[in-house]
């Protein structure tokens, strides 16, 4: 009712404005408001039709690699505008996804801040405050992981000081928690690329994660185990993930990092024989990542088989059109995954199209006005001169 009242007040104002302004107003209204209501409704319908109602499920909303933009690497002239637009896209997209999915758990698989590793303490405080303002979590469990952009680990060693900074802001970056009656959540910051050899990986896994193995005092003997890590696991060489998966024995792995959506299945990843077989799931066309971009998938959790779901970035600033939020529902042993792909680039392109239309319409009006002036001038020149006869 309030929205209708506001629009009714705008009608007289718009009626007196030029057509160019009306076109721009319609584009802004569609791009910045209507499209997000459509996203929320369409994704709710997609989740309901693919995964069914969430009663009795452990459900996740996955917001991976937001990488909120910093101050150093952005343009000094237009940085304020690019940051504002990227932040607004994250906030509106996340709000629409949260409204559609209504998850029990919010999962952020790392790379929260683009300049998180290099930011000085004052800037990091500002970035974490922006992150909290963009991604609200009303009365829901949240798992926040750290990525290589946050604490290092890809091309550089993990910064213990930055890990401490993030844990002060977001809580433990590694741990476990019970989910539902028969599931255990594990979240790590494991980066195989940070180690120089397989022996170093083995030592780190044995010392850092032994307490998270099954049947330990911290994890107990709860059945299915869901592991979340920023860096992908099954896309690496088996020597890089073998010891971790054998120790922790997860059934499902959720990762980010690659900014791509995919699903992989590993048979034999729990086996000590080293006979791992990694294949796309579902295997439709062959090739190592045949299912990219992943739209939806269903599978059943089974001992000895590991599934990995790679979640794409939720930011349009990462150089890919695959921008998505993920929804994952686990009901007993059945898993349903649904991704809702969105893109800011299409709607920014709509702004460009509108500007071109406005410029064309303005040019057309100028040409028509010039033509009318010329016709009036010619008509005035062709009029016969009147002769007046005076009386002497």
Tab-separated table of C-alpha atoms in Angstrom:
chain	number	residue	atom	x	y	z
A	1	UNK	CA	0.000	0.000	0.000
A	2	UNK	CA	2.814	2.404	0.890
A	3	UNK	CA	4.628	1.617	-2.344
A	4	UNK	CA	1.453	2.190	-4.364
A	5	UNK	CA	0.887	5.511	-2.601
A	6	UNK	CA	4.442	6.646	-3.367
A	7	UNK	CA	4.049	5.681	-7.015
A	8	UNK	CA	0.752	7.560	-7.246
A	9	UNK	CA	2.523	10.690	-5.992
A	10	UNK	CA	5.249	10.232	-8.586
A	11	UNK	CA	2.858	10.025	-11.542
A	12	UNK	CA	2.107	13.787	-11.834
A	13	UNK	CA	5.807	14.571	-11.453
A	14	UNK	CA	6.828	12.047	-14.115
A	15	UNK	CA	4.064	13.187	-16.500
A	16	UNK	CA	5.686	16.600	-16.751
A	17	UNK	CA	9.209	15.258	-17.325
A	18	UNK	CA	10.931	14.521	-20.640
A	19	UNK	CA	10.893	10.999	-22.083
A	20	UNK	CA	14.632	10.524	-21.417
A	21	UNK	CA	14.108	10.921	-17.685
A	22	UNK	CA	11.209	8.458	-17.758
A	23	UNK	CA	13.368	5.835	-19.473
A	24	UNK	CA	16.155	6.253	-16.906
A	25	UNK	CA	13.680	6.120	-14.012
A	26	UNK	CA	12.155	2.884	-15.350
A	27	UNK	CA	15.611	1.312	-15.727
A	28	UNK	CA	16.641	2.256	-12.183
A	29	UNK	CA	13.346	0.989	-10.740
A	30	UNK	CA	13.745	-2.352	-12.527
A	31	UNK	CA	17.485	-2.813	-11.866
A	32	UNK	CA	17.564	-1.742	-8.232
A	33	UNK	CA	14.225	-2.959	-6.893
A	34	UNK	CA	12.002	-5.134	-9.074
A	35	UNK	CA	14.697	-7.578	-10.173
A	36	UNK	CA	15.533	-8.575	-6.578
A	37	UNK	CA	11.878	-9.300	-5.780
A	38	UNK	CA	11.815	-11.446	-8.898
A	39	UNK	CA	15.014	-13.247	-7.832
A	40	UNK	CA	13.569	-14.009	-4.401
A	41	UNK	CA	10.313	-15.399	-5.789
A	42	UNK	CA	11.955	-17.355	-8.633
A	43	UNK	CA	14.556	-18.968	-6.385
A	44	UNK	CA	11.923	-19.891	-3.791
A	45	UNK	CA	9.943	-21.598	-6.559
A	46	UNK	CA	13.083	-23.377	-7.839
A	47	UNK	CA	14.058	-24.629	-4.375
A	48	UNK	CA	10.529	-25.845	-3.683
A	49	UNK	CA	10.222	-27.650	-7.024
A	50	UNK	CA	13.685	-29.291	-6.906
A	51	UNK	CA	14.332	-29.904	-3.207
A	52	UNK	CA	10.836	-29.830	-1.739
A	53	UNK	CA	9.776	-28.260	1.563
A	54	UNK	CA	12.571	-27.901	4.135
A	55	UNK	CA	10.760	-29.563	7.053
A	56	UNK	CA	13.148	-31.804	8.965
A	57	UNK	CA	16.165	-30.793	6.879
A	58	UNK	CA	19.476	-29.226	7.757
A	59	UNK	CA	19.603	-26.432	5.195
A	60	UNK	CA	22.450	-24.150	4.174
A	61	UNK	CA	22.596	-20.837	2.366
A	62	UNK	CA	26.092	-20.618	0.862
A	63	UNK	CA	27.570	-17.176	0.165
A	64	UNK	CA	31.062	-17.815	-1.146
A	65	UNK	CA	33.888	-15.413	-1.997
A	66	UNK	CA	32.121	-12.058	-1.567
A	67	UNK	CA	35.543	-10.343	-1.462
A	68	UNK	CA	34.175	-6.935	-0.535
A	69	UNK	CA	36.224	-4.312	-2.322
A	70	UNK	CA	38.952	-2.399	-0.517
A	71	UNK	CA	40.446	1.068	-0.775
A	72	UNK	CA	43.959	0.398	-2.065
A	73	UNK	CA	43.263	-1.493	-5.304
A	74	UNK	CA	40.169	0.414	-6.376
A	75	UNK	CA	40.254	3.553	-8.512
A	76	UNK	CA	41.059	6.658	-6.505
A	77	UNK	CA	38.566	8.643	-8.592
A	78	UNK	CA	35.621	6.253	-8.972
A	79	UNK	CA	36.392	3.880	-6.105
A	80	UNK	CA	33.589	5.261	-3.958
A	81	UNK	CA	31.077	4.458	-6.731
A	82	UNK	CA	32.397	0.958	-7.564
A	83	UNK	CA	32.519	0.005	-3.873
A	84	UNK	CA	29.003	1.302	-3.319
A	85	UNK	CA	27.600	-0.605	-6.293
A	86	UNK	CA	29.406	-3.853	-5.385
A	87	UNK	CA	28.264	-3.589	-1.755
A	88	UNK	CA	24.689	-2.864	-2.769
A	89	UNK	CA	24.633	-5.856	-5.123
A	90	UNK	CA	25.900	-8.116	-2.322
A	91	UNK	CA	23.375	-6.761	0.179
A	92	UNK	CA	20.350	-6.939	-2.121
A	93	UNK	CA	21.271	-10.339	-3.592
A	94	UNK	CA	21.942	-11.852	-0.174
A	95	UNK	CA	18.685	-10.444	1.237
A	96	UNK	CA	16.719	-11.937	-1.674
A	97	UNK	CA	18.466	-15.310	-1.260
A	98	UNK	CA	17.899	-15.319	2.515
A	99	UNK	CA	14.210	-14.571	2.027
A	100	UNK	CA	13.854	-17.376	-0.532
A	101	UNK	CA	15.924	-20.090	1.172
A	102	UNK	CA	15.113	-19.524	4.867
A	103	UNK	CA	18.107	-21.698	5.855
A	104	UNK	CA	18.982	-23.112	9.240
A	105	UNK	CA	22.712	-22.413	8.677
A	106	UNK	CA	24.529	-19.579	6.904
A	107	UNK	CA	27.844	-20.661	5.403
A	108	UNK	CA	30.545	-18.268	4.192
A	109	UNK	CA	33.378	-20.403	2.712
A	110	UNK	CA	36.065	-17.722	2.858
A	111	UNK	CA	37.581	-14.873	0.853
A	112	UNK	CA	35.376	-12.453	2.707
A	113	UNK	CA	37.501	-9.364	2.022
A	114	UNK	CA	39.468	-8.658	-1.141
A	115	UNK	CA	42.332	-6.942	0.706
A	116	UNK	CA	41.917	-8.800	3.996
A	117	UNK	CA	45.464	-10.139	4.139
A	118	UNK	CA	47.214	-6.870	3.304
A	119	UNK	CA	44.912	-4.410	5.080
A	120	UNK	CA	46.280	-2.455	8.064
A	121	UNK	CA	44.361	-2.940	11.341
A	122	UNK	CA	42.248	0.223	10.968
A	123	UNK	CA	41.159	-0.693	7.437
A	124	UNK	CA	40.459	-4.300	8.488
A	125	UNK	CA	38.103	-3.057	11.204
A	126	UNK	CA	36.266	-1.016	8.595
A	127	UNK	CA	36.070	-4.005	6.227
A	128	UNK	CA	34.706	-6.364	8.884
A	129	UNK	CA	32.098	-3.754	9.877
A	130	UNK	CA	31.038	-3.492	6.226
A	131	UNK	CA	30.845	-7.278	5.994
A	132	UNK	CA	28.572	-7.469	9.029
A	133	UNK	CA	26.354	-4.740	7.590
A	134	UNK	CA	26.011	-6.499	4.240
A	135	UNK	CA	25.420	-10.050	5.488
A	136	UNK	CA	22.938	-10.031	8.341
A	137	UNK	CA	22.264	-13.313	10.172
A	138	UNK	CA	19.023	-13.094	12.187
A	139	UNK	CA	18.800	-15.972	14.691
A	140	UNK	CA	20.607	-18.526	12.521
A	141	UNK	CA	23.741	-20.577	12.920
A	142	UNK	CA	26.582	-19.086	10.915
A	143	UNK	CA	29.891	-20.625	9.857
A	144	UNK	CA	32.497	-18.130	8.670
A	145	UNK	CA	35.671	-19.466	7.089
A	146	UNK	CA	38.827	-17.608	6.113
A	147	UNK	CA	40.209	-17.754	2.571
A	148	UNK	CA	43.611	-17.022	1.114
A	149	UNK	CA	42.605	-13.391	0.494
A	150	UNK	CA	41.835	-13.160	4.207
A	151	UNK	CA	44.739	-14.910	5.950
A	152	UNK	CA	47.024	-16.206	3.172
A	153	UNK	CA	47.784	-19.783	2.195
A	154	UNK	CA	47.765	-19.806	-1.611
A	155	UNK	CA	50.917	-18.023	-2.799
A	156	UNK	CA	52.148	-17.105	0.665
A	157	UNK	CA	52.291	-18.648	4.155
A	158	UNK	CA	49.246	-18.370	6.388
A	159	UNK	CA	49.547	-15.262	8.577
A	160	UNK	CA	49.046	-16.283	12.208
A	161	UNK	CA	48.511	-12.640	13.162
A	162	UNK	CA	45.755	-12.199	10.601
A	163	UNK	CA	44.171	-15.501	11.707
A	164	UNK	CA	43.997	-14.063	15.241
A	165	UNK	CA	42.437	-10.846	13.867
A	166	UNK	CA	39.721	-12.786	12.058
A	167	UNK	CA	38.992	-15.018	15.027
A	168	UNK	CA	38.482	-11.957	17.220
A	169	UNK	CA	35.933	-10.690	14.698
A	170	UNK	CA	34.164	-13.903	13.622
A	171	UNK	CA	34.980	-16.637	16.133
A	172	UNK	CA	36.875	-19.881	15.553
A	173	UNK	CA	38.028	-20.421	11.981
A	174	UNK	CA	38.354	-24.179	12.557
A	175	UNK	CA	36.116	-26.437	14.603
A	176	UNK	CA	33.104	-28.717	14.662
A	177	UNK	CA	29.474	-28.584	15.716
A	178	UNK	CA	26.508	-30.926	15.727
A	179	UNK	CA	23.770	-30.370	13.132
A	180	UNK	CA	20.461	-32.138	13.516
A	181	UNK	CA	20.310	-35.614	14.985
A	182	UNK	CA	22.733	-37.421	12.704
A	183	UNK	CA	25.193	-34.877	11.292
A	184	UNK	CA	28.427	-33.210	12.313
A	185	UNK	CA	29.722	-29.992	10.722
A	186	UNK	CA	33.468	-29.464	10.366
A	187	UNK	CA	35.072	-26.265	9.106
A	188	UNK	CA	38.752	-25.805	8.311
A	189	UNK	CA	41.319	-23.462	6.760
A	190	UNK	CA	43.389	-26.126	5.039
A	191	UNK	CA	45.559	-24.995	2.116
A	192	UNK	CA	47.607	-27.779	0.537
A	193	UNK	CA	49.482	-25.232	-1.593
A	194	UNK	CA	50.941	-23.660	1.551
A	195	UNK	CA	53.133	-26.735	2.133
A	196	UNK	CA	56.295	-27.599	0.278
A	197	UNK	CA	55.995	-31.382	0.309
A	198	UNK	CA	53.646	-34.266	0.961
A	199	UNK	CA	55.451	-35.027	4.207
A	200	UNK	CA	54.691	-31.510	5.488
A	201	UNK	CA	51.005	-32.014	4.625
A	202	UNK	CA	50.965	-35.319	6.527
A	203	UNK	CA	52.550	-33.778	9.620
A	204	UNK	CA	50.179	-30.790	9.585
A	205	UNK	CA	47.059	-32.938	9.143
A	206	UNK	CA	48.094	-35.306	11.942
A	207	UNK	CA	48.903	-32.500	14.401
A	208	UNK	CA	46.158	-29.987	13.561
A	209	UNK	CA	43.112	-32.152	12.849
A	210	UNK	CA	43.444	-35.335	14.897
A	211	UNK	CA	40.890	-33.998	17.411
A	212	UNK	CA	38.316	-33.646	14.594
A	213	UNK	CA	38.521	-37.285	13.490
A	214	UNK	CA	35.493	-39.551	14.067
A	215	UNK	CA	34.962	-41.026	17.545
A	216	UNK	CA	37.033	-38.400	19.346
A	217	UNK	CA	35.776	-36.502	22.408
A	218	UNK	CA	35.079	-33.380	20.320
A	219	UNK	CA	33.213	-34.968	17.414
A	220	UNK	CA	31.702	-38.117	18.932
A	221	UNK	CA	30.212	-40.820	16.744
A	222	UNK	CA	27.520	-38.791	14.926
A	223	UNK	CA	26.840	-40.355	11.523
A	224	UNK	CA	27.211	-38.091	8.484
A	225	UNK	CA	30.015	-35.533	8.396
A	226	UNK	CA	29.906	-32.329	6.353
A	227	UNK	CA	33.248	-30.605	5.883
A	228	UNK	CA	33.638	-27.027	4.685
A	229	UNK	CA	36.917	-25.546	3.531
A	230	UNK	CA	37.750	-22.534	1.412
A	231	UNK	CA	40.258	-24.217	-0.914
A	232	UNK	CA	38.991	-27.008	-3.138
A	233	UNK	CA	40.065	-30.533	-2.258
A	234	UNK	CA	39.055	-32.996	-4.960
A	235	UNK	CA	40.368	-30.720	-7.725
A	236	UNK	CA	43.899	-31.164	-6.319
A	237	UNK	CA	46.267	-34.097	-6.724
A	238	UNK	CA	45.316	-37.054	-4.477
A	239	UNK	CA	48.550	-36.645	-2.522
A	240	UNK	CA	47.321	-33.215	-1.426
A	241	UNK	CA	43.931	-34.255	-0.015
A	242	UNK	CA	44.401	-37.986	0.675
A	243	UNK	CA	45.555	-37.771	4.300
A	244	UNK	CA	42.985	-35.158	5.284
A	245	UNK	CA	40.023	-37.124	3.917
A	246	UNK	CA	41.243	-40.423	5.353
A	247	UNK	CA	41.580	-38.875	8.785
A	248	UNK	CA	38.326	-36.873	8.917
A	249	UNK	CA	36.203	-39.180	6.718
A	250	UNK	CA	33.678	-36.621	5.496
A	251	UNK	CA	30.717	-37.583	3.359
A	252	UNK	CA	30.243	-34.127	1.855
A	253	UNK	CA	32.698	-31.283	1.243
A	254	UNK	CA	31.624	-27.685	0.524
A	255	UNK	CA	34.245	-25.319	-0.900
A	256	UNK	CA	34.633	-21.981	-2.674
A	257	UNK	CA	37.853	-20.480	-4.065
A	258	UNK	CA	37.543	-21.291	-7.797
A	259	UNK	CA	34.546	-18.980	-8.354
A	260	UNK	CA	32.938	-21.816	-10.311
A	261	UNK	CA	30.015	-24.138	-9.612
A	262	UNK	CA	30.778	-27.858	-9.835
A	263	UNK	CA	30.112	-31.236	-8.217
A	264	UNK	CA	32.700	-34.016	-7.904
A	265	UNK	CA	32.533	-37.530	-6.492
A	266	UNK	CA	35.473	-39.462	-5.048
A	267	UNK	CA	35.333	-43.226	-4.605
A	268	UNK	CA	37.991	-44.720	-2.378
A	269	UNK	CA	38.904	-41.476	-0.611
A	270	UNK	CA	38.584	-43.206	2.766
A	271	UNK	CA	40.605	-46.200	1.666
A	272	UNK	CA	44.218	-46.564	2.814
A	273	UNK	CA	45.143	-48.254	-0.467
A	274	UNK	CA	45.457	-44.977	-2.411
A	275	UNK	CA	42.932	-46.003	-5.080
A	276	UNK	CA	41.032	-42.695	-5.267
A	277	UNK	CA	38.821	-42.155	-8.300
A	278	UNK	CA	37.518	-38.620	-8.817
A	279	UNK	CA	34.800	-37.966	-11.389
A	280	UNK	CA	32.209	-35.264	-12.103
A	281	UNK	CA	28.777	-35.802	-10.588
A	282	UNK	CA	26.496	-36.161	-12.417
A	283	UNK	CA	28.767	-37.119	-15.307
A	284	UNK	CA	27.006	-35.737	-18.391
A	285	UNK	CA	29.678	-34.881	-20.944
A	286	UNK	CA	32.999	-36.214	-19.653
A	287	UNK	CA	36.032	-34.194	-18.699
A	288	UNK	CA	37.352	-33.128	-15.292
A	289	UNK	CA	34.684	-30.468	-14.663
A	290	UNK	CA	31.998	-31.654	-17.024
A	291	UNK	CA	29.116	-30.347	-14.949
A	292	UNK	CA	30.185	-26.696	-14.877
A	293	UNK	CA	28.255	-24.599	-14.365
A	294	UNK	CA	26.357	-26.691	-11.848
A	295	UNK	CA	22.696	-25.768	-11.572
A	296	UNK	CA	21.319	-28.475	-9.286
A	297	UNK	CA	22.181	-31.991	-8.124
A	298	UNK	CA	20.823	-34.761	-5.918
A	299	UNK	CA	22.749	-37.618	-4.344
A	300	UNK	CA	22.733	-39.963	-1.358
A	301	UNK	CA	25.467	-39.905	1.286
A	302	UNK	CA	27.256	-43.237	1.690
A	303	UNK	CA	30.243	-44.324	3.758
A	304	UNK	CA	33.441	-44.357	1.735
A	305	UNK	CA	32.212	-41.924	-0.943
A	306	UNK	CA	33.027	-38.205	-0.768
A	307	UNK	CA	31.098	-35.565	-2.704
A	308	UNK	CA	32.446	-32.054	-3.159
A	309	UNK	CA	30.214	-29.109	-4.019
A	310	UNK	CA	32.105	-26.100	-5.355
A	311	UNK	CA	30.192	-22.883	-4.770
A	312	UNK	CA	30.758	-19.917	-7.109
A	313	UNK	CA	31.341	-16.368	-5.987
A	314	UNK	CA	28.409	-14.180	-4.980
A	315	UNK	CA	30.195	-11.007	-6.191
A	316	UNK	CA	30.063	-9.778	-9.765
A	317	UNK	CA	33.519	-8.220	-9.354
A	318	UNK	CA	35.387	-11.539	-9.637
A	319	UNK	CA	35.561	-11.560	-13.447
A	320	UNK	CA	32.972	-14.261	-14.090
A	321	UNK	CA	29.326	-14.350	-15.132
A	322	UNK	CA	28.736	-17.296	-12.781
A	323	UNK	CA	27.561	-15.306	-9.777
A	324	UNK	CA	25.407	-17.351	-7.434
A	325	UNK	CA	24.152	-18.174	-3.974
A	326	UNK	CA	23.872	-21.842	-3.115
A	327	UNK	CA	21.155	-23.736	-1.269
A	328	UNK	CA	21.874	-27.171	0.149
A	329	UNK	CA	19.387	-29.371	1.988
A	330	UNK	CA	20.272	-32.603	3.800
A	331	UNK	CA	17.384	-34.865	4.752
A	332	UNK	CA	18.634	-38.016	6.481
A	333	UNK	CA	21.121	-39.267	3.868
A	334	UNK	CA	19.711	-37.448	0.832
A	335	UNK	CA	21.303	-34.195	-0.370
A	336	UNK	CA	19.765	-31.646	-2.723
A	337	UNK	CA	21.767	-28.721	-4.133
A	338	UNK	CA	20.321	-25.759	-5.980
A	339	UNK	CA	22.195	-22.710	-7.232
A	340	UNK	CA	20.548	-19.502	-8.286
A	341	UNK	CA	22.727	-17.721	-10.822
A	342	UNK	CA	22.485	-13.950	-10.920
A	343	UNK	CA	24.578	-11.361	-12.714
A	344	UNK	CA	24.986	-7.668	-12.317
A	345	UNK	CA	26.612	-7.293	-15.738
A	346	UNK	CA	23.354	-7.837	-17.618
A	347	UNK	CA	21.625	-5.097	-15.681
A	348	UNK	CA	24.577	-2.714	-15.976
A	349	UNK	CA	24.310	-3.379	-19.706
A	350	UNK	CA	20.665	-2.343	-19.495
A	351	UNK	CA	21.802	1.033	-18.133
A	352	UNK	CA	24.113	1.428	-21.137
A	353	UNK	CA	21.254	0.537	-23.490
A	354	UNK	CA	18.987	3.079	-21.809
A	355	UNK	CA	21.625	5.790	-22.128
A	356	UNK	CA	21.975	4.995	-25.827
A	357	UNK	CA	18.184	5.129	-26.244
A	358	UNK	CA	18.041	8.446	-24.428
A	359	UNK	CA	20.855	9.851	-26.551
A	360	UNK	CA	19.135	8.638	-29.722
A	361	UNK	CA	15.786	10.061	-28.646
A	362	UNK	CA	17.400	13.400	-27.730
A	363	UNK	CA	19.162	13.517	-31.113
A	364	UNK	CA	15.908	12.678	-32.887
A	365	UNK	CA	14.109	15.519	-31.095
A	366	UNK	CA	16.894	17.967	-31.938
A	367	UNK	CA	16.813	16.979	-35.612
A	368	UNK	CA	13.027	17.252	-35.714
A	369	UNK	CA	13.088	20.652	-33.993
A	370	UNK	CA	15.738	21.869	-36.422
A	371	UNK	CA	13.627	20.628	-39.338
A	372	UNK	CA	10.558	22.482	-38.046
A	373	UNK	CA	12.569	25.687	-37.711
A	374	UNK	CA	13.864	25.330	-41.265
A	375	UNK	CA	10.371	24.656	-42.628
A	376	UNK	CA	9.005	27.690	-40.801
A	377	UNK	CA	11.784	29.831	-42.260
A	378	UNK	CA	11.123	28.575	-45.816
A	379	UNK	CA	7.398	29.091	-45.461
A	380	UNK	CA	7.984	32.619	-44.232
A	381	UNK	CA	10.167	33.337	-47.300
A	382	UNK	CA	7.518	32.082	-49.761
A	383	UNK	CA	4.661	34.254	-48.456
A	384	UNK	CA	3.553	36.970	-50.974
A	385	UNK	CA	4.264	40.495	-49.875
A	386	UNK	CA	1.111	42.501	-49.157
A	387	UNK	CA	0.602	45.770	-51.100
A	388	UNK	CA	-1.087	48.701	-49.416
A	389	UNK	CA	-2.779	51.448	-51.472
A	390	UNK	CA	-2.932	54.713	-49.763
A	391	UNK	CA	-5.430	57.536	-50.467
A	392	UNK	CA	-3.858	60.786	-51.515
